[in-house]
């Protein structure tokens, strides 16, 4: 079973990663097919993950795109049936491999994911701090990716993690709800991890208020009842808004020279802030440092929480459901990737269009497969040979490759084959070769036959017209872009 599992760990290079890797290396039992570490740092020295006992390790880099993008690159880079996500600040139990295998074995086809169990150790010699109590909530949270295994097909079907969630907050709940919306189920397994409380500074509770904007995005995407479905408590946002309103009223009334009313508003603000601070102080250790931190942050949190919520209201107007990136982008060759020289059989005349290499590299960097689908009727006409076509394709690969699949049709327009575009044969063959659902494939080309082949295969099509593209074909194209770079940019933005 573990031969069909890839473990994906996004990381920002924290010291806790070494603790996790040591635990995975020392654990007994069979190993997964691969361990993919996704380095999500913009810069930094290469990771040093190698140690005896680990499964085969591969490191990929995002350049710093956030946890959702890092996880997406991880699962897109994998080729196994299951993807087991771990965070870089957890520690797996010694029997984690064997229990993971048991958790995933013989699951019904309608089960898309299996969540591990989390323990959060708290100090035994004193009461936990506010931050420690907050971290302890992970032990009862639903569908957190600190330890959650998904079928790769389920991730592909919904486009993976929504990269509009920039923090490690709500992106896992959003994914779970979208997977559940497909009719699949998520279950809890019997494997365990430990999630230590990581050290932090006194202002962490202030910084996490940015997540209020993500709550707005969740509501826009999943409706009013999203909290019930995701098992997410409302928290104190109504109280925070009331306290913030009292503070604003105090300033406004004072400016209007209404001292009594301003004093009453100030009293309401002080009462609300004091009540909030005491609720955080009372269960804690009540040390001098903790009391000071709670007092300071309890004054700052209500206006910041309200500000971030209002920011989310504005930012996420008209937001649409995440479609994610396609699994595969197929390109026409002549006129799209390279300048069109009719019936070219000379590799020296294979000349990429401006921005072709950069556009394809951008797709590869995000884990999207790329391929070529090209009509080569010059073979049927006797103008070029199959060897010449192969030589030109090899040159193309040297210039802007590598490609995950290369398909070409050697037939003429009257041969009645099912591979020559606008027939869907090459598109469906490429998808079948790479195990991609045609609905998660995009075809980019310069003429009507390219987008028609995409439609016939059940894929999306984007036309990048050239001066020789017929006007009626341009007008009929479902999507158009001025350049190859623009077309790929649209795909990377989820608009395909």
PDB file of C-alpha atoms in Angstrom, residues 201-394:
ATOM      1  CA  UNK A 201       6.674  36.456  20.578  1.00  0.00           C
ATOM      2  CA  UNK A 202       4.012  38.338  22.508  1.00  0.00           C
ATOM      3  CA  UNK A 203       2.437  39.851  19.366  1.00  0.00           C
ATOM      4  CA  UNK A 204       1.476  36.615  17.641  1.00  0.00           C
ATOM      5  CA  UNK A 205      -2.193  36.968  18.617  1.00  0.00           C
ATOM      6  CA  UNK A 206      -2.242  40.359  16.918  1.00  0.00           C
ATOM      7  CA  UNK A 207      -0.747  39.062  13.679  1.00  0.00           C
ATOM      8  CA  UNK A 208      -3.157  36.156  13.346  1.00  0.00           C
ATOM      9  CA  UNK A 209      -6.084  38.589  13.137  1.00  0.00           C
ATOM     10  CA  UNK A 210      -5.335  38.792   9.410  1.00  0.00           C
ATOM     11  CA  UNK A 211      -7.242  35.521   9.197  1.00  0.00           C
ATOM     12  CA  UNK A 212     -10.510  37.445   9.565  1.00  0.00           C
ATOM     13  CA  UNK A 213     -10.209  38.338   5.883  1.00  0.00           C
ATOM     14  CA  UNK A 214      -9.933  34.624   5.087  1.00  0.00           C
ATOM     15  CA  UNK A 215     -13.165  34.007   7.000  1.00  0.00           C
ATOM     16  CA  UNK A 216     -14.896  36.403   4.626  1.00  0.00           C
ATOM     17  CA  UNK A 217     -13.506  34.445   1.690  1.00  0.00           C
ATOM     18  CA  UNK A 218     -14.823  31.214   3.226  1.00  0.00           C
ATOM     19  CA  UNK A 219     -18.303  32.678   3.551  1.00  0.00           C
ATOM     20  CA  UNK A 220     -18.276  33.975  -0.024  1.00  0.00           C
ATOM     21  CA  UNK A 221     -17.175  30.597  -1.338  1.00  0.00           C
ATOM     22  CA  UNK A 222     -19.222  28.251   0.865  1.00  0.00           C
ATOM     23  CA  UNK A 223     -22.219  30.197   2.131  1.00  0.00           C
ATOM     24  CA  UNK A 224     -23.555  31.181   5.534  1.00  0.00           C
ATOM     25  CA  UNK A 225     -23.313  27.705   7.031  1.00  0.00           C
ATOM     26  CA  UNK A 226     -19.639  27.153   6.265  1.00  0.00           C
ATOM     27  CA  UNK A 227     -18.684  27.287   9.940  1.00  0.00           C
ATOM     28  CA  UNK A 228     -21.030  24.436  10.836  1.00  0.00           C
ATOM     29  CA  UNK A 229     -19.731  22.327   7.937  1.00  0.00           C
ATOM     30  CA  UNK A 230     -16.082  23.068   8.739  1.00  0.00           C
ATOM     31  CA  UNK A 231     -16.521  22.807  12.521  1.00  0.00           C
ATOM     32  CA  UNK A 232     -15.173  26.358  12.933  1.00  0.00           C
ATOM     33  CA  UNK A 233     -16.371  28.499  15.834  1.00  0.00           C
ATOM     34  CA  UNK A 234     -17.435  32.089  15.218  1.00  0.00           C
ATOM     35  CA  UNK A 235     -15.178  33.467  17.928  1.00  0.00           C
ATOM     36  CA  UNK A 236     -15.520  37.018  19.212  1.00  0.00           C
ATOM     37  CA  UNK A 237     -15.877  39.003  16.020  1.00  0.00           C
ATOM     38  CA  UNK A 238     -19.281  40.512  17.019  1.00  0.00           C
ATOM     39  CA  UNK A 239     -17.812  41.656  20.339  1.00  0.00           C
ATOM     40  CA  UNK A 240     -14.703  42.981  18.577  1.00  0.00           C
ATOM     41  CA  UNK A 241     -16.867  45.037  16.241  1.00  0.00           C
ATOM     42  CA  UNK A 242     -18.836  46.449  19.163  1.00  0.00           C
ATOM     43  CA  UNK A 243     -15.666  47.402  21.055  1.00  0.00           C
ATOM     44  CA  UNK A 244     -14.223  49.002  17.906  1.00  0.00           C
ATOM     45  CA  UNK A 245     -17.433  50.943  17.349  1.00  0.00           C
ATOM     46  CA  UNK A 246     -17.220  52.239  20.930  1.00  0.00           C
ATOM     47  CA  UNK A 247     -13.628  53.380  20.353  1.00  0.00           C
ATOM     48  CA  UNK A 248     -14.568  55.190  17.145  1.00  0.00           C
ATOM     49  CA  UNK A 249     -17.567  56.755  18.847  1.00  0.00           C
ATOM     50  CA  UNK A 250     -15.326  58.014  21.623  1.00  0.00           C
ATOM     51  CA  UNK A 251     -13.077  59.816  19.143  1.00  0.00           C
ATOM     52  CA  UNK A 252     -15.971  61.142  17.073  1.00  0.00           C
ATOM     53  CA  UNK A 253     -17.970  62.429  20.022  1.00  0.00           C
ATOM     54  CA  UNK A 254     -14.927  64.052  21.537  1.00  0.00           C
ATOM     55  CA  UNK A 255     -14.210  65.820  18.236  1.00  0.00           C
ATOM     56  CA  UNK A 256     -17.852  66.963  18.183  1.00  0.00           C
ATOM     57  CA  UNK A 257     -17.399  68.422  21.681  1.00  0.00           C
ATOM     58  CA  UNK A 258     -19.892  66.137  23.344  1.00  0.00           C
ATOM     59  CA  UNK A 259     -17.876  65.185  26.425  1.00  0.00           C
ATOM     60  CA  UNK A 260     -20.558  63.257  28.309  1.00  0.00           C
ATOM     61  CA  UNK A 261     -21.419  61.078  25.360  1.00  0.00           C
ATOM     62  CA  UNK A 262     -17.715  60.597  24.615  1.00  0.00           C
ATOM     63  CA  UNK A 263     -17.127  59.551  28.224  1.00  0.00           C
ATOM     64  CA  UNK A 264     -19.951  57.013  28.019  1.00  0.00           C
ATOM     65  CA  UNK A 265     -18.522  55.561  24.787  1.00  0.00           C
ATOM     66  CA  UNK A 266     -15.058  55.414  26.359  1.00  0.00           C
ATOM     67  CA  UNK A 267     -16.494  53.549  29.335  1.00  0.00           C
ATOM     68  CA  UNK A 268     -18.114  51.037  26.980  1.00  0.00           C
ATOM     69  CA  UNK A 269     -14.789  50.570  25.188  1.00  0.00           C
ATOM     70  CA  UNK A 270     -12.918  50.104  28.480  1.00  0.00           C
ATOM     71  CA  UNK A 271     -15.490  47.617  29.757  1.00  0.00           C
ATOM     72  CA  UNK A 272     -15.389  45.585  26.556  1.00  0.00           C
ATOM     73  CA  UNK A 273     -11.603  45.594  26.421  1.00  0.00           C
ATOM     74  CA  UNK A 274     -11.309  44.675  30.078  1.00  0.00           C
ATOM     75  CA  UNK A 275     -13.770  41.814  29.765  1.00  0.00           C
ATOM     76  CA  UNK A 276     -11.835  40.449  26.767  1.00  0.00           C
ATOM     77  CA  UNK A 277      -8.504  40.749  28.563  1.00  0.00           C
ATOM     78  CA  UNK A 278      -9.806  38.992  31.683  1.00  0.00           C
ATOM     79  CA  UNK A 279     -11.218  36.091  29.672  1.00  0.00           C
ATOM     80  CA  UNK A 280      -7.715  35.538  28.317  1.00  0.00           C
ATOM     81  CA  UNK A 281      -5.893  36.127  31.604  1.00  0.00           C
ATOM     82  CA  UNK A 282      -8.094  34.078  33.946  1.00  0.00           C
ATOM     83  CA  UNK A 283      -7.340  30.567  32.580  1.00  0.00           C
ATOM     84  CA  UNK A 284      -3.621  31.251  32.150  1.00  0.00           C
ATOM     85  CA  UNK A 285      -0.567  31.247  34.380  1.00  0.00           C
ATOM     86  CA  UNK A 286      -1.176  34.885  35.366  1.00  0.00           C
ATOM     87  CA  UNK A 287       2.494  35.725  35.376  1.00  0.00           C
ATOM     88  CA  UNK A 288       3.496  39.355  35.075  1.00  0.00           C
ATOM     89  CA  UNK A 289       4.641  38.879  31.470  1.00  0.00           C
ATOM     90  CA  UNK A 290       1.459  37.051  30.461  1.00  0.00           C
ATOM     91  CA  UNK A 291      -0.797  39.647  32.080  1.00  0.00           C
ATOM     92  CA  UNK A 292       1.063  42.486  30.341  1.00  0.00           C
ATOM     93  CA  UNK A 293       0.865  40.714  26.986  1.00  0.00           C
ATOM     94  CA  UNK A 294      -2.864  40.035  27.374  1.00  0.00           C
ATOM     95  CA  UNK A 295      -3.554  43.644  28.366  1.00  0.00           C
ATOM     96  CA  UNK A 296      -1.668  45.104  25.419  1.00  0.00           C
ATOM     97  CA  UNK A 297      -2.946  42.711  22.796  1.00  0.00           C
ATOM     98  CA  UNK A 298      -6.535  42.787  24.043  1.00  0.00           C
ATOM     99  CA  UNK A 299      -6.614  46.501  23.279  1.00  0.00           C
ATOM    100  CA  UNK A 300      -5.138  45.986  19.813  1.00  0.00           C
ATOM    101  CA  UNK A 301      -7.054  42.908  18.665  1.00  0.00           C
ATOM    102  CA  UNK A 302     -10.644  44.264  18.327  1.00  0.00           C
ATOM    103  CA  UNK A 303      -9.819  47.089  15.880  1.00  0.00           C
ATOM    104  CA  UNK A 304      -7.388  44.917  13.925  1.00  0.00           C
ATOM    105  CA  UNK A 305      -9.851  42.034  13.696  1.00  0.00           C
ATOM    106  CA  UNK A 306     -12.519  44.452  12.459  1.00  0.00           C
ATOM    107  CA  UNK A 307     -10.151  46.065   9.988  1.00  0.00           C
ATOM    108  CA  UNK A 308      -9.109  42.741   8.467  1.00  0.00           C
ATOM    109  CA  UNK A 309     -12.728  41.619   8.249  1.00  0.00           C
ATOM    110  CA  UNK A 310     -13.689  44.811   6.402  1.00  0.00           C
ATOM    111  CA  UNK A 311     -10.646  44.374   4.158  1.00  0.00           C
ATOM    112  CA  UNK A 312     -11.877  40.905   3.285  1.00  0.00           C
ATOM    113  CA  UNK A 313     -15.369  42.210   2.532  1.00  0.00           C
ATOM    114  CA  UNK A 314     -13.905  44.594  -0.043  1.00  0.00           C
ATOM    115  CA  UNK A 315     -11.200  42.282  -1.390  1.00  0.00           C
ATOM    116  CA  UNK A 316     -13.454  39.296  -2.008  1.00  0.00           C
ATOM    117  CA  UNK A 317     -16.369  40.960  -3.778  1.00  0.00           C
ATOM    118  CA  UNK A 318     -17.558  38.760  -6.639  1.00  0.00           C
ATOM    119  CA  UNK A 319     -15.079  35.992  -5.846  1.00  0.00           C
ATOM    120  CA  UNK A 320     -15.585  32.728  -7.721  1.00  0.00           C
ATOM    121  CA  UNK A 321     -14.880  29.180  -6.687  1.00  0.00           C
ATOM    122  CA  UNK A 322     -11.303  28.073  -7.064  1.00  0.00           C
ATOM    123  CA  UNK A 323     -10.657  26.156 -10.232  1.00  0.00           C
ATOM    124  CA  UNK A 324      -6.957  25.806  -9.718  1.00  0.00           C
ATOM    125  CA  UNK A 325      -4.421  25.036 -12.379  1.00  0.00           C
ATOM    126  CA  UNK A 326      -4.969  22.440 -15.075  1.00  0.00           C
ATOM    127  CA  UNK A 327      -3.019  19.213 -14.798  1.00  0.00           C
ATOM    128  CA  UNK A 328      -1.800  19.460 -18.386  1.00  0.00           C
ATOM    129  CA  UNK A 329      -1.335  22.184 -20.996  1.00  0.00           C
ATOM    130  CA  UNK A 330      -0.918  21.030 -24.591  1.00  0.00           C
ATOM    131  CA  UNK A 331       0.510  23.360 -27.216  1.00  0.00           C
ATOM    132  CA  UNK A 332       0.232  23.380 -30.960  1.00  0.00           C
ATOM    133  CA  UNK A 333       3.737  23.572 -32.403  1.00  0.00           C
ATOM    134  CA  UNK A 334       3.894  25.610 -35.629  1.00  0.00           C
ATOM    135  CA  UNK A 335       2.587  29.133 -35.183  1.00  0.00           C
ATOM    136  CA  UNK A 336       2.177  28.728 -31.428  1.00  0.00           C
ATOM    137  CA  UNK A 337       5.449  27.565 -29.870  1.00  0.00           C
ATOM    138  CA  UNK A 338       7.634  28.232 -32.920  1.00  0.00           C
ATOM    139  CA  UNK A 339       7.422  30.496 -35.947  1.00  0.00           C
ATOM    140  CA  UNK A 340       5.544  28.739 -38.717  1.00  0.00           C
ATOM    141  CA  UNK A 341       7.609  27.609 -41.689  1.00  0.00           C
ATOM    142  CA  UNK A 342       5.218  25.353 -43.667  1.00  0.00           C
ATOM    143  CA  UNK A 343       6.210  21.687 -43.814  1.00  0.00           C
ATOM    144  CA  UNK A 344       9.502  22.406 -42.107  1.00  0.00           C
ATOM    145  CA  UNK A 345      11.854  19.431 -41.852  1.00  0.00           C
ATOM    146  CA  UNK A 346      15.021  21.315 -40.920  1.00  0.00           C
ATOM    147  CA  UNK A 347      15.819  21.564 -37.184  1.00  0.00           C
ATOM    148  CA  UNK A 348      17.766  24.768 -37.851  1.00  0.00           C
ATOM    149  CA  UNK A 349      14.481  26.483 -38.721  1.00  0.00           C
ATOM    150  CA  UNK A 350      12.862  25.586 -35.402  1.00  0.00           C
ATOM    151  CA  UNK A 351      12.731  29.058 -33.830  1.00  0.00           C
ATOM    152  CA  UNK A 352      10.630  29.626 -30.683  1.00  0.00           C
ATOM    153  CA  UNK A 353       8.287  32.591 -30.466  1.00  0.00           C
ATOM    154  CA  UNK A 354       9.116  35.314 -27.960  1.00  0.00           C
ATOM    155  CA  UNK A 355       8.568  34.249 -24.362  1.00  0.00           C
ATOM    156  CA  UNK A 356       7.968  30.565 -25.154  1.00  0.00           C
ATOM    157  CA  UNK A 357      10.659  29.201 -22.848  1.00  0.00           C
ATOM    158  CA  UNK A 358       9.697  31.484 -19.980  1.00  0.00           C
ATOM    159  CA  UNK A 359       5.998  30.656 -20.343  1.00  0.00           C
ATOM    160  CA  UNK A 360       6.577  26.909 -20.288  1.00  0.00           C
ATOM    161  CA  UNK A 361       9.025  27.169 -17.411  1.00  0.00           C
ATOM    162  CA  UNK A 362       6.382  29.065 -15.436  1.00  0.00           C
ATOM    163  CA  UNK A 363       3.994  26.144 -15.893  1.00  0.00           C
ATOM    164  CA  UNK A 364       6.629  23.588 -14.968  1.00  0.00           C
ATOM    165  CA  UNK A 365       7.537  25.551 -11.842  1.00  0.00           C
ATOM    166  CA  UNK A 366       3.947  25.183 -10.643  1.00  0.00           C
ATOM    167  CA  UNK A 367       3.873  21.441 -11.308  1.00  0.00           C
ATOM    168  CA  UNK A 368       1.769  21.592 -14.483  1.00  0.00           C
ATOM    169  CA  UNK A 369       2.628  19.052 -17.181  1.00  0.00           C
ATOM    170  CA  UNK A 370       3.251  20.379 -20.692  1.00  0.00           C
ATOM    171  CA  UNK A 371       3.074  18.703 -24.091  1.00  0.00           C
ATOM    172  CA  UNK A 372       2.874  19.186 -27.839  1.00  0.00           C
ATOM    173  CA  UNK A 373       0.057  18.172 -30.222  1.00  0.00           C
ATOM    174  CA  UNK A 374       0.946  18.921 -33.840  1.00  0.00           C
ATOM    175  CA  UNK A 375      -0.542  18.165 -37.259  1.00  0.00           C
ATOM    176  CA  UNK A 376       2.281  17.141 -39.622  1.00  0.00           C
ATOM    177  CA  UNK A 377       0.467  16.414 -42.881  1.00  0.00           C
ATOM    178  CA  UNK A 378       3.723  17.054 -44.770  1.00  0.00           C
ATOM    179  CA  UNK A 379       4.520  13.394 -44.067  1.00  0.00           C
ATOM    180  CA  UNK A 380       1.391  12.206 -45.898  1.00  0.00           C
ATOM    181  CA  UNK A 381       2.070  14.649 -48.712  1.00  0.00           C
ATOM    182  CA  UNK A 382       5.618  13.327 -49.144  1.00  0.00           C
ATOM    183  CA  UNK A 383       7.175  16.713 -48.338  1.00  0.00           C
ATOM    184  CA  UNK A 384       8.934  15.638 -45.135  1.00  0.00           C
ATOM    185  CA  UNK A 385       9.811  12.311 -43.539  1.00  0.00           C
ATOM    186  CA  UNK A 386       8.968  10.989 -40.056  1.00  0.00           C
ATOM    187  CA  UNK A 387      12.679  11.201 -39.232  1.00  0.00           C
ATOM    188  CA  UNK A 388      12.661  14.905 -40.082  1.00  0.00           C
ATOM    189  CA  UNK A 389       9.623  15.450 -37.871  1.00  0.00           C
ATOM    190  CA  UNK A 390      11.406  13.638 -35.038  1.00  0.00           C
ATOM    191  CA  UNK A 391      14.528  15.756 -35.575  1.00  0.00           C
ATOM    192  CA  UNK A 392      12.508  18.976 -35.380  1.00  0.00           C
ATOM    193  CA  UNK A 393      10.720  17.752 -32.257  1.00  0.00           C
ATOM    194  CA  UNK A 394      14.071  16.914 -30.685  1.00  0.00           C
TER     195      UNK A 394
END
